[in-house]
mmCIF file of C-alpha atoms and ligand atoms in Angstrom:
data_model
loop_
_atom_site.group_PDB
_atom_site.id
_atom_site.type_symbol
_atom_site.label_atom_id
_atom_site.label_comp_id
_atom_site.label_asym_id
_atom_site.label_seq_id
_atom_site.Cartn_x
_atom_site.Cartn_y
_atom_site.Cartn_z
ATOM 1 C CA UNK A 16 13.552 12.506 0.969
ATOM 2 C CA UNK A 17 12.730 8.805 0.704
ATOM 3 C CA UNK A 18 14.178 6.554 -1.923
ATOM 4 C CA UNK A 19 13.863 2.934 -2.962
ATOM 5 C CA UNK A 20 15.955 0.704 -0.648
ATOM 6 C CA UNK A 21 15.656 3.153 2.268
ATOM 7 C CA UNK A 22 14.175 1.699 5.423
ATOM 8 C CA UNK A 23 10.450 2.432 5.549
ATOM 9 C CA UNK A 24 10.158 4.889 8.451
ATOM 10 C CA UNK A 25 8.608 3.254 11.487
ATOM 11 C CA UNK A 26 5.727 4.852 13.376
ATOM 12 C CA UNK A 27 3.020 4.121 15.897
ATOM 13 C CA UNK A 28 -0.466 5.174 14.867
ATOM 14 C CA UNK A 29 -4.151 4.677 15.511
ATOM 15 C CA UNK A 30 -5.875 2.580 12.897
ATOM 16 C CA UNK A 31 -9.397 1.332 12.340
ATOM 17 C CA UNK A 32 -8.152 -1.956 13.888
ATOM 18 C CA UNK A 33 -6.381 -0.464 16.914
ATOM 19 C CA UNK A 34 -2.964 1.033 17.575
ATOM 20 C CA UNK A 35 -0.101 -0.402 15.557
ATOM 21 C CA UNK A 36 3.654 -0.139 15.416
ATOM 22 C CA UNK A 37 4.207 -0.274 11.656
ATOM 23 C CA UNK A 38 7.265 -2.541 11.593
ATOM 24 C CA UNK A 39 5.769 -4.927 14.148
ATOM 25 C CA UNK A 40 2.537 -4.973 12.182
ATOM 26 C CA UNK A 41 4.424 -5.887 8.988
ATOM 27 C CA UNK A 42 6.047 -8.803 10.807
ATOM 28 C CA UNK A 43 8.038 -11.135 8.564
ATOM 29 C CA UNK A 44 6.167 -10.591 5.314
ATOM 30 C CA UNK A 45 5.515 -7.886 2.778
ATOM 31 C CA UNK A 46 3.302 -4.816 3.106
ATOM 32 C CA UNK A 47 1.512 -2.253 0.953
ATOM 33 C CA UNK A 48 0.920 1.182 2.470
ATOM 34 C CA UNK A 49 -1.296 3.351 0.278
ATOM 35 C CA UNK A 50 -2.333 6.849 1.160
ATOM 36 C CA UNK A 51 -5.279 9.169 0.623
ATOM 37 C CA UNK A 52 -5.643 12.923 1.090
ATOM 38 C CA UNK A 53 -9.075 12.895 2.687
ATOM 39 C CA UNK A 54 -11.934 10.553 3.503
ATOM 40 C CA UNK A 55 -14.875 10.200 1.090
ATOM 41 C CA UNK A 56 -12.906 11.381 -1.953
ATOM 42 C CA UNK A 57 -14.452 9.699 -5.004
ATOM 43 C CA UNK A 58 -11.392 8.282 -6.756
ATOM 44 C CA UNK A 59 -9.929 7.034 -3.471
ATOM 45 C CA UNK A 60 -13.239 5.363 -2.630
ATOM 46 C CA UNK A 61 -12.916 3.221 -5.749
ATOM 47 C CA UNK A 62 -9.287 2.417 -4.959
ATOM 48 C CA UNK A 63 -10.028 1.301 -1.408
ATOM 49 C CA UNK A 64 -12.902 -0.861 -2.628
ATOM 50 C CA UNK A 65 -10.782 -2.469 -5.327
ATOM 51 C CA UNK A 66 -8.022 -3.184 -2.819
ATOM 52 C CA UNK A 67 -10.579 -4.787 -0.502
ATOM 53 C CA UNK A 68 -11.459 -7.156 -3.358
ATOM 54 C CA UNK A 69 -7.786 -7.846 -4.120
ATOM 55 C CA UNK A 70 -6.813 -8.483 -0.494
ATOM 56 C CA UNK A 71 -6.986 -12.313 -0.830
ATOM 57 C CA UNK A 72 -4.483 -12.113 -3.709
ATOM 58 C CA UNK A 73 -2.069 -10.077 -1.593
ATOM 59 C CA UNK A 74 -2.569 -12.499 1.315
ATOM 60 C CA UNK A 75 -1.551 -15.403 -0.938
ATOM 61 C CA UNK A 76 1.708 -13.517 -1.422
ATOM 62 C CA UNK A 77 2.212 -13.021 2.337
ATOM 63 C CA UNK A 78 1.605 -9.305 1.775
ATOM 64 C CA UNK A 79 -0.473 -7.202 4.169
ATOM 65 C CA UNK A 80 -2.410 -4.112 3.098
ATOM 66 C CA UNK A 81 -2.819 -0.914 5.078
ATOM 67 C CA UNK A 82 -4.476 2.326 3.995
ATOM 68 C CA UNK A 83 -3.882 5.811 5.339
ATOM 69 C CA UNK A 84 -6.017 8.905 5.061
ATOM 70 C CA UNK A 85 -5.447 12.372 6.488
ATOM 71 C CA UNK A 86 -8.497 12.207 8.729
ATOM 72 C CA UNK A 87 -9.245 10.559 12.079
ATOM 73 C CA UNK A 88 -10.097 6.894 12.494
ATOM 74 C CA UNK A 89 -13.639 7.842 13.598
ATOM 75 C CA UNK A 90 -14.207 9.190 10.081
ATOM 76 C CA UNK A 91 -12.546 6.156 8.438
ATOM 77 C CA UNK A 92 -15.180 3.879 10.024
ATOM 78 C CA UNK A 93 -17.958 5.865 8.349
ATOM 79 C CA UNK A 94 -16.057 5.870 5.053
ATOM 80 C CA UNK A 95 -15.658 2.074 5.254
ATOM 81 C CA UNK A 96 -19.457 1.717 5.321
ATOM 82 C CA UNK A 97 -19.721 3.937 2.240
ATOM 83 C CA UNK A 98 -16.964 1.965 0.460
ATOM 84 C CA UNK A 99 -18.737 -1.330 1.056
ATOM 85 C CA UNK A 100 -22.072 0.075 -0.115
ATOM 86 C CA UNK A 101 -20.740 1.725 -3.252
ATOM 87 C CA UNK A 102 -17.883 -0.620 -4.249
ATOM 88 C CA UNK A 103 -19.281 -3.956 -3.091
ATOM 89 C CA UNK A 104 -16.259 -4.993 -1.040
ATOM 90 C CA UNK A 105 -15.848 -4.831 2.724
ATOM 91 C CA UNK A 106 -12.620 -3.181 3.857
ATOM 92 C CA UNK A 107 -11.005 -5.800 6.087
ATOM 93 C CA UNK A 108 -7.562 -4.199 6.215
ATOM 94 C CA UNK A 109 -6.654 -1.431 8.682
ATOM 95 C CA UNK A 110 -6.877 2.256 7.825
ATOM 96 C CA UNK A 111 -4.417 4.577 9.544
ATOM 97 C CA UNK A 112 -5.805 7.796 10.989
ATOM 98 C CA UNK A 113 -3.414 10.665 10.363
ATOM 99 C CA UNK A 114 -5.230 13.736 11.715
ATOM 100 C CA UNK A 115 -1.956 15.362 12.788
ATOM 101 C CA UNK A 116 -0.281 14.661 9.414
ATOM 102 C CA UNK A 117 2.530 12.818 11.190
ATOM 103 C CA UNK A 118 2.792 9.817 8.876
ATOM 104 C CA UNK A 119 2.153 11.912 5.770
ATOM 105 C CA UNK A 120 5.141 14.080 6.707
ATOM 106 C CA UNK A 121 7.292 11.143 7.821
ATOM 107 C CA UNK A 122 6.832 9.618 4.369
ATOM 108 C CA UNK A 123 7.482 12.959 2.656
ATOM 109 C CA UNK A 124 3.978 13.169 1.217
ATOM 110 C CA UNK A 125 3.404 16.570 2.856
ATOM 111 C CA UNK A 126 5.966 19.271 3.646
ATOM 112 C CA UNK A 127 6.978 20.025 7.251
ATOM 113 C CA UNK A 128 5.228 23.390 7.028
ATOM 114 C CA UNK A 129 1.842 21.777 6.312
ATOM 115 C CA UNK A 130 0.904 22.231 9.970
ATOM 116 C CA UNK A 131 -0.182 19.698 12.546
ATOM 117 C CA UNK A 132 -3.841 19.166 11.936
ATOM 118 C CA UNK A 133 -6.144 17.965 9.193
ATOM 119 C CA UNK A 134 -8.728 20.524 10.314
ATOM 120 C CA UNK A 135 -9.321 23.056 7.576
ATOM 121 C CA UNK A 136 -7.282 21.126 5.029
ATOM 122 C CA UNK A 137 -8.900 19.911 1.827
ATOM 123 C CA UNK A 138 -8.348 16.952 -0.476
ATOM 124 C CA UNK A 139 -6.790 19.389 -2.913
ATOM 125 C CA UNK A 140 -4.146 20.787 -0.575
ATOM 126 C CA UNK A 141 -3.456 17.247 0.624
ATOM 127 C CA UNK A 142 -3.406 15.946 -2.953
ATOM 128 C CA UNK A 143 0.221 14.801 -2.703
ATOM 129 C CA UNK A 144 -0.884 12.164 -0.184
ATOM 130 C CA UNK A 145 -1.538 9.642 -2.949
ATOM 131 C CA UNK A 146 1.399 7.269 -2.854
ATOM 132 C CA UNK A 147 1.667 3.483 -2.824
ATOM 133 C CA UNK A 148 4.659 2.078 -0.930
ATOM 134 C CA UNK A 149 5.631 -1.575 -1.203
ATOM 135 C CA UNK A 150 7.724 -2.612 1.810
ATOM 136 C CA UNK A 151 9.671 -5.852 1.907
ATOM 137 C CA UNK A 152 10.229 -8.269 4.801
ATOM 138 C CA UNK A 153 13.506 -6.402 5.435
ATOM 139 C CA UNK A 154 11.367 -3.247 6.033
ATOM 140 C CA UNK A 155 12.944 -1.555 3.039
ATOM 141 C CA UNK A 156 10.963 0.406 0.478
ATOM 142 C CA UNK A 157 10.752 -1.608 -2.738
ATOM 143 C CA UNK A 158 8.414 0.625 -4.743
ATOM 144 C CA UNK A 159 6.931 4.121 -4.539
ATOM 145 C CA UNK A 160 4.159 5.147 -6.902
ATOM 146 C CA UNK A 161 2.580 8.628 -6.606
ATOM 147 C CA UNK A 162 -0.530 9.410 -8.583
ATOM 148 C CA UNK A 163 -2.467 12.555 -9.416
ATOM 149 C CA UNK A 164 -5.887 13.050 -7.892
ATOM 150 C CA UNK A 165 -7.541 12.626 -11.274
ATOM 151 C CA UNK A 166 -6.371 9.066 -11.827
ATOM 152 C CA UNK A 167 -7.141 5.896 -9.915
ATOM 153 C CA UNK A 168 -4.142 3.791 -9.032
ATOM 154 C CA UNK A 169 -3.766 0.432 -10.768
ATOM 155 C CA UNK A 170 -3.376 -2.116 -7.990
ATOM 156 C CA UNK A 171 -3.120 -5.013 -10.434
ATOM 157 C CA UNK A 172 0.194 -3.438 -11.416
ATOM 158 C CA UNK A 173 1.228 -3.341 -7.741
ATOM 159 C CA UNK A 174 0.390 -7.046 -7.492
ATOM 160 C CA UNK A 175 2.505 -7.693 -10.594
ATOM 161 C CA UNK A 176 5.434 -5.832 -9.048
ATOM 162 C CA UNK A 177 5.139 -7.828 -5.810
ATOM 163 C CA UNK A 178 5.082 -11.021 -7.885
ATOM 164 C CA UNK A 179 8.172 -9.944 -9.784
ATOM 165 C CA UNK A 180 10.117 -9.376 -6.562
ATOM 166 C CA UNK A 181 9.161 -12.595 -4.826
ATOM 167 C CA UNK A 182 11.148 -15.795 -5.331
ATOM 168 C CA UNK A 183 8.157 -17.501 -6.962
ATOM 169 C CA UNK A 184 8.080 -14.764 -9.556
ATOM 170 C CA UNK A 185 10.650 -12.970 -11.600
ATOM 171 C CA UNK A 186 13.719 -13.252 -9.410
ATOM 172 C CA UNK A 187 13.969 -16.994 -9.103
ATOM 173 C CA UNK A 188 13.327 -17.872 -12.706
ATOM 174 C CA UNK A 189 14.492 -14.941 -14.741
ATOM 175 C CA UNK A 190 16.572 -12.630 -12.578
ATOM 176 C CA UNK A 191 14.872 -9.575 -13.996
ATOM 177 C CA UNK A 192 11.452 -9.002 -15.464
ATOM 178 C CA UNK A 193 10.681 -6.914 -18.518
ATOM 179 C CA UNK A 194 7.762 -4.493 -18.974
ATOM 180 C CA UNK A 195 5.435 -7.226 -20.158
ATOM 181 C CA UNK A 196 6.260 -9.873 -17.550
ATOM 182 C CA UNK A 197 3.400 -11.466 -15.675
ATOM 183 C CA UNK A 198 3.427 -14.358 -13.222
ATOM 184 C CA UNK A 199 0.739 -16.062 -15.331
ATOM 185 C CA UNK A 200 3.118 -16.093 -18.274
ATOM 186 C CA UNK A 201 5.468 -18.315 -16.269
ATOM 187 C CA UNK A 202 3.220 -21.423 -16.217
ATOM 188 C CA UNK A 203 5.456 -23.658 -14.138
ATOM 189 C CA UNK A 204 5.244 -21.166 -11.296
ATOM 190 C CA UNK A 205 1.628 -20.151 -11.255
ATOM 191 C CA UNK A 206 0.476 -23.288 -9.456
ATOM 192 C CA UNK A 207 3.325 -23.945 -7.052
ATOM 193 C CA UNK A 208 3.178 -20.935 -4.779
ATOM 194 C CA UNK A 209 3.863 -21.678 -1.136
ATOM 195 C CA UNK A 210 4.342 -19.382 1.871
ATOM 196 C CA UNK A 211 8.094 -19.838 1.488
ATOM 197 C CA UNK A 212 7.828 -18.469 -2.039
ATOM 198 C CA UNK A 213 6.745 -15.143 -0.584
ATOM 199 C CA UNK A 214 10.014 -14.625 1.284
ATOM 200 C CA UNK A 215 12.866 -12.349 0.483
ATOM 201 C CA UNK A 216 15.424 -13.009 -2.230
ATOM 202 C CA UNK A 217 18.714 -14.333 -0.917
ATOM 203 C CA UNK A 218 21.597 -12.433 -2.417
ATOM 204 C CA UNK A 219 24.549 -14.266 -3.957
HETATM 205 C C1 LIG B 318 -10.294 11.707 -5.116
HETATM 206 O O1 LIG B 318 -11.357 11.813 -5.735
HETATM 207 O O2 LIG B 318 -9.912 10.633 -4.655
HETATM 208 C C2 LIG B 318 -9.462 12.943 -4.870
HETATM 209 C C3 LIG B 318 -10.024 14.176 -5.005
HETATM 210 C C4 LIG B 318 -9.252 15.302 -4.760
HETATM 211 C C5 LIG B 318 -7.933 15.181 -4.375
HETATM 212 C C6 LIG B 318 -7.395 13.929 -4.250
HETATM 213 C C7 LIG B 318 -8.149 12.794 -4.483
#
């Protein structure tokens, strides 16, 4: 079972942008890993398109984006064309192929007994593969958000959470952020973001 503050499990996987080692790919910044049960699922299509549009905002925060879907990379490439056509944003971030369910199991989104292939599996029996993980520069899990298949995930909220954890956001000025906190409501900070602001909070 994974919990907040656990190390995000490392893995090597094929993606739509080549093979990656997850921790090396994250590098020194932040990362969002968000998962999907199957390619061409309608709600997920909207989520991937919206994230493609939001990518510049995450980049400003030194935060990379990576998607995962329980299908091979060859299928992801076709889905990316569909996403651009229907959602109006080109997917420029990598999409992990997980046809053997390895990453889905590693991140506890599918049980060990789910088998070792996506063949014959449906979006419905993979429906638990709908989690957003925010990973910090220390490679620790900062947030986990699992959604039902009926409901699109709110990535503006994920952006808000990243803001709250970065030194330019909640931590530096306020220590903790309440339910209504937004970076925009802290005027002195909204214009002075620098790459250093996107680093990790120093304890003590
Ligand atoms: C979707 O539309 O994204 C979806 C459909 C079934 C299961 C999970 C997701």
